[in-house]
Structures are given as C-alpha cells and as structure tokens.
mmCIF file of C-alpha atoms in Angstrom:
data_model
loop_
_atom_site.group_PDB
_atom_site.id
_atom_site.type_symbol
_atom_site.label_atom_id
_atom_site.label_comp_id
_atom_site.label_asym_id
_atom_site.label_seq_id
_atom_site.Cartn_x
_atom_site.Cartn_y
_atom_site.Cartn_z
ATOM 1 C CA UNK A 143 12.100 2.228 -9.571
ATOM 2 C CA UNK A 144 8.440 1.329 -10.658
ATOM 3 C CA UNK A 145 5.568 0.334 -8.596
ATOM 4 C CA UNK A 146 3.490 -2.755 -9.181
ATOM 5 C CA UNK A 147 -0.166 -1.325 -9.028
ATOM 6 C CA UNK A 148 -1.818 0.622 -11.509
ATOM 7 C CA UNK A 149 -3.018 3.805 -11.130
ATOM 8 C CA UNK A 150 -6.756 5.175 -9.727
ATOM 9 C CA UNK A 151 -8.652 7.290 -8.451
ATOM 10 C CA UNK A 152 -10.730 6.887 -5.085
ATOM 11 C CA UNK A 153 -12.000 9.231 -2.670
ATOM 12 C CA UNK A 154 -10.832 8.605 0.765
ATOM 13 C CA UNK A 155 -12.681 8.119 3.815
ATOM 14 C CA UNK A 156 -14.017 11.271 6.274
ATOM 15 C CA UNK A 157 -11.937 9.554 9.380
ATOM 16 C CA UNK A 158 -8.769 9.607 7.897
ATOM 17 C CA UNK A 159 -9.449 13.156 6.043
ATOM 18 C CA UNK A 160 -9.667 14.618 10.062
ATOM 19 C CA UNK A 161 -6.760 13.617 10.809
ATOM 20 C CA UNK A 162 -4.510 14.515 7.749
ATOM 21 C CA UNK A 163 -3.999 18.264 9.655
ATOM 22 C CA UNK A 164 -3.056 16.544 12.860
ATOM 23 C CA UNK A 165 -0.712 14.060 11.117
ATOM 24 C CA UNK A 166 0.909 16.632 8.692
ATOM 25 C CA UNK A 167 2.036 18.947 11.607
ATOM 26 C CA UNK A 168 3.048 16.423 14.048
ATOM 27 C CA UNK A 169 5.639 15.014 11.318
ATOM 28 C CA UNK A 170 6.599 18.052 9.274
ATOM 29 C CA UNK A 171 9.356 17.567 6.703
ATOM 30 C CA UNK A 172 12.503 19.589 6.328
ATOM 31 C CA UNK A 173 13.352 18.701 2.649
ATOM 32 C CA UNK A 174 10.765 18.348 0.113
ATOM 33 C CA UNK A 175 12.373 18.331 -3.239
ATOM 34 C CA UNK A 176 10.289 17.248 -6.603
ATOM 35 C CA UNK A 177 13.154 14.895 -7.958
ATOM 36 C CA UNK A 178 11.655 12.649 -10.374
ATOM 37 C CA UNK A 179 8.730 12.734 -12.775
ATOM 38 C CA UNK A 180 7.468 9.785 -14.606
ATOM 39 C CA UNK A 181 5.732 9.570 -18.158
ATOM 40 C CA UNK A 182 4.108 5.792 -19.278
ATOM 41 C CA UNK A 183 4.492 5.470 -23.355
ATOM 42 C CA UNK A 184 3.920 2.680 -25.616
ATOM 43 C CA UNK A 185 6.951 3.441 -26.977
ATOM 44 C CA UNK A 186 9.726 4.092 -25.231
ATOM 45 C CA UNK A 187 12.057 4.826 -27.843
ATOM 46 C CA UNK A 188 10.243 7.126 -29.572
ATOM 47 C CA UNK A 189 8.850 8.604 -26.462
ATOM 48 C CA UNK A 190 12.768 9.194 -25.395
ATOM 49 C CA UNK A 191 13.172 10.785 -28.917
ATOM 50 C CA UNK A 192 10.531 13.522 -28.438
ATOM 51 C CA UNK A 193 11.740 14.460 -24.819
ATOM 52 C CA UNK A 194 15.782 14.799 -25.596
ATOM 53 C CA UNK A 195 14.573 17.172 -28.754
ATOM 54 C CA UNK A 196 12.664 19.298 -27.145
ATOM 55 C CA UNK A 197 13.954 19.050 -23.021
ATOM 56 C CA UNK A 198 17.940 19.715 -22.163
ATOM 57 C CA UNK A 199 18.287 16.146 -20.751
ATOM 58 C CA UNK A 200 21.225 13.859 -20.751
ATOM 59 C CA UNK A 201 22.164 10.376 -21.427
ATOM 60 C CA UNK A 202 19.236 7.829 -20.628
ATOM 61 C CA UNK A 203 20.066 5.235 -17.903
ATOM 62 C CA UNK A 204 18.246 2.173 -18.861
ATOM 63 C CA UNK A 205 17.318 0.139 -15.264
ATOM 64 C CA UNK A 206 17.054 -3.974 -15.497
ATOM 65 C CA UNK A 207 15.718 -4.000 -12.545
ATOM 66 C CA UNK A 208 11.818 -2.833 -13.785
ATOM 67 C CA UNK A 209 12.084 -5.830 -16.084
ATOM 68 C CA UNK A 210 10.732 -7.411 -13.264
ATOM 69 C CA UNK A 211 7.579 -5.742 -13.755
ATOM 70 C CA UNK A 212 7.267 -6.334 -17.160
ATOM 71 C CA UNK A 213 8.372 -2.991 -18.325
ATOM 72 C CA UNK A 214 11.178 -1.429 -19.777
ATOM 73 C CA UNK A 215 12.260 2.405 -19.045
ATOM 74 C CA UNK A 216 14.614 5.407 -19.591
ATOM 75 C CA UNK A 217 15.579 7.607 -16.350
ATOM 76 C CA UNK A 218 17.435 11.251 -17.962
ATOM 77 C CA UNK A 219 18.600 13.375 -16.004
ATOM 78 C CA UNK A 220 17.404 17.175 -16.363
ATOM 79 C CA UNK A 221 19.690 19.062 -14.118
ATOM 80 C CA UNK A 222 19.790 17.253 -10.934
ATOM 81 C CA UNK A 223 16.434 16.320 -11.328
ATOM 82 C CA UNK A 224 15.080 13.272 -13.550
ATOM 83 C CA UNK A 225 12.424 12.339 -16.456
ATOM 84 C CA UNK A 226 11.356 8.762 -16.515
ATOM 85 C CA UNK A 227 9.979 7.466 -19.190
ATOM 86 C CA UNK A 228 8.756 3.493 -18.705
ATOM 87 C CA UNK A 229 6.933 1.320 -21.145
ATOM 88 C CA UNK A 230 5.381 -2.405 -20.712
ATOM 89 C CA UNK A 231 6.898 -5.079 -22.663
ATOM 90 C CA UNK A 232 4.430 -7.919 -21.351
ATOM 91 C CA UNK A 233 1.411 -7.853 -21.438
ATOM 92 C CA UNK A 234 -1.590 -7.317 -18.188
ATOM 93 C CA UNK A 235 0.515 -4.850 -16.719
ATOM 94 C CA UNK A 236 -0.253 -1.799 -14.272
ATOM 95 C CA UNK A 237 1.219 0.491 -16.700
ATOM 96 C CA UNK A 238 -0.105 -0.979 -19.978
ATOM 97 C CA UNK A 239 -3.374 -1.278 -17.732
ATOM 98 C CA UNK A 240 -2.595 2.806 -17.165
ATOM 99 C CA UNK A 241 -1.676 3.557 -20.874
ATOM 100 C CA UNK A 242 -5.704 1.778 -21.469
ATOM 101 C CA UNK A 243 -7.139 4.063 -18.920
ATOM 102 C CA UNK A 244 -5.935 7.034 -20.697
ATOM 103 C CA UNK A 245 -5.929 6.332 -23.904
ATOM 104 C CA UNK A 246 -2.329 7.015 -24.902
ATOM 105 C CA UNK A 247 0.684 8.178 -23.236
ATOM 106 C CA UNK A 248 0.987 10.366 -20.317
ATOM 107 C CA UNK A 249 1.911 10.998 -16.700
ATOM 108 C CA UNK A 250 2.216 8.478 -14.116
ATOM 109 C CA UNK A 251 4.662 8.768 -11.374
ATOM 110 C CA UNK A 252 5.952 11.593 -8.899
ATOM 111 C CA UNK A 253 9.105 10.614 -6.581
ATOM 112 C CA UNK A 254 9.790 13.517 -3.937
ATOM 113 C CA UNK A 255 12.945 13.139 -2.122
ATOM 114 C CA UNK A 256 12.919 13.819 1.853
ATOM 115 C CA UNK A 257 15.233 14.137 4.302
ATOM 116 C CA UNK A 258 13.902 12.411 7.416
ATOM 117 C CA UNK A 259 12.339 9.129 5.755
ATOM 118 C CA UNK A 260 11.653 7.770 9.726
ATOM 119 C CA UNK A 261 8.492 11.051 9.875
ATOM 120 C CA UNK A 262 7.948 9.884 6.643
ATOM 121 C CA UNK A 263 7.473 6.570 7.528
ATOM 122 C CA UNK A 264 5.302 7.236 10.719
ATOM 123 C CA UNK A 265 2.764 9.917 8.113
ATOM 124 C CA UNK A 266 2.896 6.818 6.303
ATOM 125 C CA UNK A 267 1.219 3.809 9.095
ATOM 126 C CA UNK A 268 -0.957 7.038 10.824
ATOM 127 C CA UNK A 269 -2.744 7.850 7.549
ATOM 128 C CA UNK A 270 -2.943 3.892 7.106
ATOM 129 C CA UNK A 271 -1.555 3.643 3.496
ATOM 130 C CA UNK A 272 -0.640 0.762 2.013
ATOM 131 C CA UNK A 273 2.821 0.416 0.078
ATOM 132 C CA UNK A 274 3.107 -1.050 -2.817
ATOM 133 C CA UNK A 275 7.156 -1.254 -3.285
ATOM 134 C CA UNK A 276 9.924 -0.643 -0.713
ATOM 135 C CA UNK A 277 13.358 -1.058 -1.325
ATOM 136 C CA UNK A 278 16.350 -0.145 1.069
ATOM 137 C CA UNK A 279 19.663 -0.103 -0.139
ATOM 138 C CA UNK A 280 22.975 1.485 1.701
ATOM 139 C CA UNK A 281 20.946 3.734 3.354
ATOM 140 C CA UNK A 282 18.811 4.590 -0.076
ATOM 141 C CA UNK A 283 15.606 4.548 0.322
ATOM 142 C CA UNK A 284 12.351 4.482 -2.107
ATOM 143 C CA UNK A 285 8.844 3.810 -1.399
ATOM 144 C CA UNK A 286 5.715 3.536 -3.282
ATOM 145 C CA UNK A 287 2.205 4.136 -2.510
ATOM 146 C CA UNK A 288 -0.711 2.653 -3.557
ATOM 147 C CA UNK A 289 -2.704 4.934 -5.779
ATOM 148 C CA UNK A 290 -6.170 4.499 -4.283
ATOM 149 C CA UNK A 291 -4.722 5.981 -0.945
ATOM 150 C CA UNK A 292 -3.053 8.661 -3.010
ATOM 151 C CA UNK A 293 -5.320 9.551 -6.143
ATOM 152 C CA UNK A 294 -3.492 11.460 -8.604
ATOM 153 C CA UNK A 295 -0.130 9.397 -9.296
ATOM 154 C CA UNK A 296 1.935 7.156 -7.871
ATOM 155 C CA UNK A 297 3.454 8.533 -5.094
ATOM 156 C CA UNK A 298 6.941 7.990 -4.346
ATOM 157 C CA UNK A 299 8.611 9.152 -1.283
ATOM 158 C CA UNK A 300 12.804 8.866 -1.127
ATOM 159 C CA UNK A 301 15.586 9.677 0.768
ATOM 160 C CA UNK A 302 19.448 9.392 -0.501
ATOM 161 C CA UNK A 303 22.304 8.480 2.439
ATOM 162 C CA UNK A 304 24.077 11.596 0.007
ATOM 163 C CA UNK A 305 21.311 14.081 -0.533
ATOM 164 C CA UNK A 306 22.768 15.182 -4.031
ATOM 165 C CA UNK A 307 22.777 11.314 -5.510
ATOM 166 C CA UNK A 308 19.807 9.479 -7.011
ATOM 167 C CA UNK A 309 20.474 6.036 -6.759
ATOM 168 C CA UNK A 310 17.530 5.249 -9.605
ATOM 169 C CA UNK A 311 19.246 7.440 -12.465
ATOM 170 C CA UNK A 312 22.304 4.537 -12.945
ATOM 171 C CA UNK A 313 25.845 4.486 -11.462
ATOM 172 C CA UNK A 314 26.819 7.820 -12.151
ATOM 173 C CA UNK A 315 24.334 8.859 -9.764
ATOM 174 C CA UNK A 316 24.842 6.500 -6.745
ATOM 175 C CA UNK A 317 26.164 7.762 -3.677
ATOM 176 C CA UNK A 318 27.480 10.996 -5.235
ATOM 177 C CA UNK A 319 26.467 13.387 -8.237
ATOM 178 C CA UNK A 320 28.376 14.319 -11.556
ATOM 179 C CA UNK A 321 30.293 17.104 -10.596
ATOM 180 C CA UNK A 322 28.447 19.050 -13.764
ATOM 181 C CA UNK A 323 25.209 19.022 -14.379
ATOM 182 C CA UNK A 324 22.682 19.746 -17.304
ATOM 183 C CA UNK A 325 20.780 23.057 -17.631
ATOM 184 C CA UNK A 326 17.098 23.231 -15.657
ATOM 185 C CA UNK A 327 15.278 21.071 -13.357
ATOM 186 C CA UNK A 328 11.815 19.637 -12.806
ATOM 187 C CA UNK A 329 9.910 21.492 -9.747
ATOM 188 C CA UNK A 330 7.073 20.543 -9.548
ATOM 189 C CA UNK A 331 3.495 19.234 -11.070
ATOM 190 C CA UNK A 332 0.162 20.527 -12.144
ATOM 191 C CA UNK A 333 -2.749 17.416 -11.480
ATOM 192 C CA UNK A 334 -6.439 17.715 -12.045
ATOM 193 C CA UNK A 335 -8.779 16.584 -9.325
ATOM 194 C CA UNK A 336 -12.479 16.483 -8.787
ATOM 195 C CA UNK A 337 -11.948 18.053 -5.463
ATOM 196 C CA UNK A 338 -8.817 20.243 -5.858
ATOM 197 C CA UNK A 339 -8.255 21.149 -2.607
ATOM 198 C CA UNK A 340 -8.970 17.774 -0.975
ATOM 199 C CA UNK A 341 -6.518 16.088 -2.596
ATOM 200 C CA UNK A 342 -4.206 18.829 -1.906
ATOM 201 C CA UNK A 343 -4.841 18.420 1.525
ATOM 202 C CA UNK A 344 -4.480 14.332 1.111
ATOM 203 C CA UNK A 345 -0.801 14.901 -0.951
ATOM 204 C CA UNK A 346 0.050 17.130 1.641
ATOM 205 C CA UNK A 347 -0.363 14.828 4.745
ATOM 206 C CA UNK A 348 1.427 12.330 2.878
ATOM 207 C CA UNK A 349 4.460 14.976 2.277
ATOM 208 C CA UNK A 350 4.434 16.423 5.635
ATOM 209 C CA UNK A 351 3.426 20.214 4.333
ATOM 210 C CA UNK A 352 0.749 21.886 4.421
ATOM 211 C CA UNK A 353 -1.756 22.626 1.575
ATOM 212 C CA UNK A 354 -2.572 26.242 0.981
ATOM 213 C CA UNK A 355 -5.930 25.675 -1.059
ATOM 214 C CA UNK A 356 -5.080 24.164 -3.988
ATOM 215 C CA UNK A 357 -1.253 24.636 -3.626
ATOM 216 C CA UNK A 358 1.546 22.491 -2.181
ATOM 217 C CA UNK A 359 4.961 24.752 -1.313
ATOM 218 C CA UNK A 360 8.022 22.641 -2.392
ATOM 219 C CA UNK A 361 11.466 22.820 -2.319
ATOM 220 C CA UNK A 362 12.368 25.486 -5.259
ATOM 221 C CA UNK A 363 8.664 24.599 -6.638
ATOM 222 C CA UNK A 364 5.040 23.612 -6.162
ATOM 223 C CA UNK A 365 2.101 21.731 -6.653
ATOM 224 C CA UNK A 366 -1.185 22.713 -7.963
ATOM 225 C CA UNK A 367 -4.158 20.906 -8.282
ATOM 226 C CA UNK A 368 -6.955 22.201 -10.308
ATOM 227 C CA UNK A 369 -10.637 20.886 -11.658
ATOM 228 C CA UNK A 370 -10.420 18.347 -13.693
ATOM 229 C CA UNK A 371 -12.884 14.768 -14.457
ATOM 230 C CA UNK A 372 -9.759 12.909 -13.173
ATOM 231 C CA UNK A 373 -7.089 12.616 -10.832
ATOM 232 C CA UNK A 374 -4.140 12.852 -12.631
ATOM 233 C CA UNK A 375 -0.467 14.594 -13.685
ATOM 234 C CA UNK A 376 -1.426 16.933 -16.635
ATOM 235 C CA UNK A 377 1.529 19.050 -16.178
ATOM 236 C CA UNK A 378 5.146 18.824 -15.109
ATOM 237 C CA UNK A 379 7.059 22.410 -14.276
ATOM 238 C CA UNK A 380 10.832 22.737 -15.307
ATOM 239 C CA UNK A 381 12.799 25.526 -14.505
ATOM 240 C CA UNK A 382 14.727 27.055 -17.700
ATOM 241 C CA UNK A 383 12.153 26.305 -20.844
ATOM 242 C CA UNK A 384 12.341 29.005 -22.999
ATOM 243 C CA UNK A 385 8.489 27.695 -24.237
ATOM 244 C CA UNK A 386 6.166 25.351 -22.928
ATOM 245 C CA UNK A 387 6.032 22.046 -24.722
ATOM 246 C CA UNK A 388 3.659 19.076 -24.819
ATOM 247 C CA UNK A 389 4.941 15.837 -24.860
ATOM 248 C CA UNK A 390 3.521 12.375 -24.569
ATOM 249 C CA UNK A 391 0.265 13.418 -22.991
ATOM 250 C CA UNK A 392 2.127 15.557 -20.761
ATOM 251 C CA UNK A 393 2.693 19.614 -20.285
ATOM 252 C CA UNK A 394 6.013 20.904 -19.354
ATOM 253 C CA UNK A 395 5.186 24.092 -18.593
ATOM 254 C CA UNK A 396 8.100 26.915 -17.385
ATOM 255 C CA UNK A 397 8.493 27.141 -13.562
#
C-alpha cells in the first residue's frame, strides 16, 4: 500500500529530538523485521524487467487498490520478504513529484513489520507524527508516515494478525504464507543523511530500538545511515546475492 505525500527532507525540532531516548525505551519493540522495500520508476514494466533478471523474485502481484493514488505498481516477493516497484500513471502525483526530485528512478518506501502495533501506535502520538495512510483490515495493519517527520523514506510501520502473511503482496499472501518460498530476503537499507546519526536516532524512536551511532539492529539485518547531501534510500541489503547489483537508482548490496 502507497502513501499519499511525497517524499522530503526536514530537520526536526530540538523538543521532540529529547525525547526520542525516553520514547524509544518506554515502548521497545519485540519484532522488527525489514519486510518490504519500495523503488518509484517511470516505468514499471521495464523497471519489473531489470529486477526479476538480476534478483530471485517471484510472480508480481499487481494491487488496484494504489490506482487510487494515481499510480500503478508491482509487489514480488523475494523470499518472504517483498520488492515494490510503483509508478504514476496521472499526472501531479507524490511519486511522479518524487521521480522529479531525483531525477530518475530510485528508492522510496521502507515497510517494517512489528509485532505490538498498540507501542507502535503510542511512539507514534508521543513523537507527534502525522500519518499519512492507515488502513486496518482483519486485524492487518499498515501505516504511513509523513516524510517530513521521518526524513529519509516513507516510513511504513505493519503488523500481520499471522506474522508470516503480508496482506500487500496479493492473495497468496493473506492470512497465511506459501508453504515454499523463493531464495533470499531483503534485510535491511543503507540511506544517506546530512546528520547520520540524528536521523538514526529519529528512525529509531519511530521503530522502538535503539540507534547505535549510525546503525539500527533489525531483525536478521540493519540499518545504516551514512553522509550524504540528502536524506534518502541509496541501498537495499538482500541476503543471498552472489554480487551486488544496481538497479533503478537503487543498490542491492549482499547482507
């Protein structure tokens, strides 16, 4: 699922930095998997092309549902973890206003599934950050965040009723999992920041971890912010690449 807002960068304010400490340890997750990662390309075909002949992914599921957000998109699953690829198809859009910003394709989105989406909910009104798209369905849950309270990406923060389904990645995946899956798995991200380590610290409140400098410990992965003249997903890690690969803007680099 796709949020509404494009995506910016911002530097948020000194009260709400003091508290992100507080906040993170007072609503600590238990689960804190990397499940999804999202690429914007003009063309989604093509885009879909490059990633199935160079990434071990399976079938695209193709969601109606983001038509109404004037975009069309490909979820494929890569192990039991997913690569999103979504494309505008109207115009004045927040991803075609995204692809403009950039200059051509690249990342866009990170969904982390949780376990306890109540904590993450109450990180969530403490830090003050506004969401941008909710959606509850048979105890399925995904919410975004807006990207000025969350430089970087869009942040998405899930929780499944089944903790091995992903609703978003098409019937197959609702309220179960395949009972085989696809070689590798996405684990994590690489983003560059002007401030590394702040915006470590400000992913990691959000999360409910803890940053260690410029690190974020995940479930089976990490992620690590370095310098960079923007916010922003430059790298996705997948375990199982035999060679790192760029595609679409983006680095999938081996976990």
């Amino acid at each position: 699922m796709l949020a509404t807002l494009y995506l910016c960068s911002a530097i948020f304010d000194d009260s709400i930095g003091r508290a992100i400490h507080k906040i993170a340890t007072m609503t600590a997750t238990r689960m804190l998997r990397f499940r999804q990662a999202t690429i914007v390309a003009r063309d989604l075909d093509a885009a879909v092309e490059m990633l199935r002949a160079e990434l071990p992914l399976g079938d695209p599921f193709r969601d109606p549902e983001v038509a109404q957000f004037g975009l069309h998109n490909a979820v494929l699953p890569l192990g039991d973890t997913f690569v999103e690829v979504i494309s505008p198809v109207e115009e004045n859009t927040a991803a075609g206003r995204h692809l403009e910003r950039l200059g051509g394709d690249g990342g866009y989105m990170a969904m982390f599934q949780v376990d306890d989406i109540a904590a993450a909910r109450a990180r969530i009104k403490q830090l003050g950050l506004r969401v941008i798209y909710e959606l509850d369905r048979e105890g399925d849950t995904d919410i975004h965040l807006h990207p000025v309270d969350v430089p970087g990406a869009i942040v998405a923060v899930d929780r499944m009723e089944e903790s091995a389904s992903w609703r978003w990645a098409g019937p197959g995946w609702i309220a179960e999992a395949p009972a085989e899956t696809g070689p590798g798995r996405v684990t994590g991200a690489t983003l560059t920041a002007r401030e590394p380590a702040k915006l470590a610290s400000r992913w990691a409140a959000v999360l409910g971890a803890e940053a260690d400098g410029d690190r974020i410990a995940l479930d089976g992965g990490e992620l690590h912010f370095i310098t960079g003249e923007r916010d922003g997903i430059t790298a996705f890690h997948v375990e199982g690449l035999e060679a790192d690969v760029t595609i679409c803007g983006v680095d999938f680099v081996r976990a």
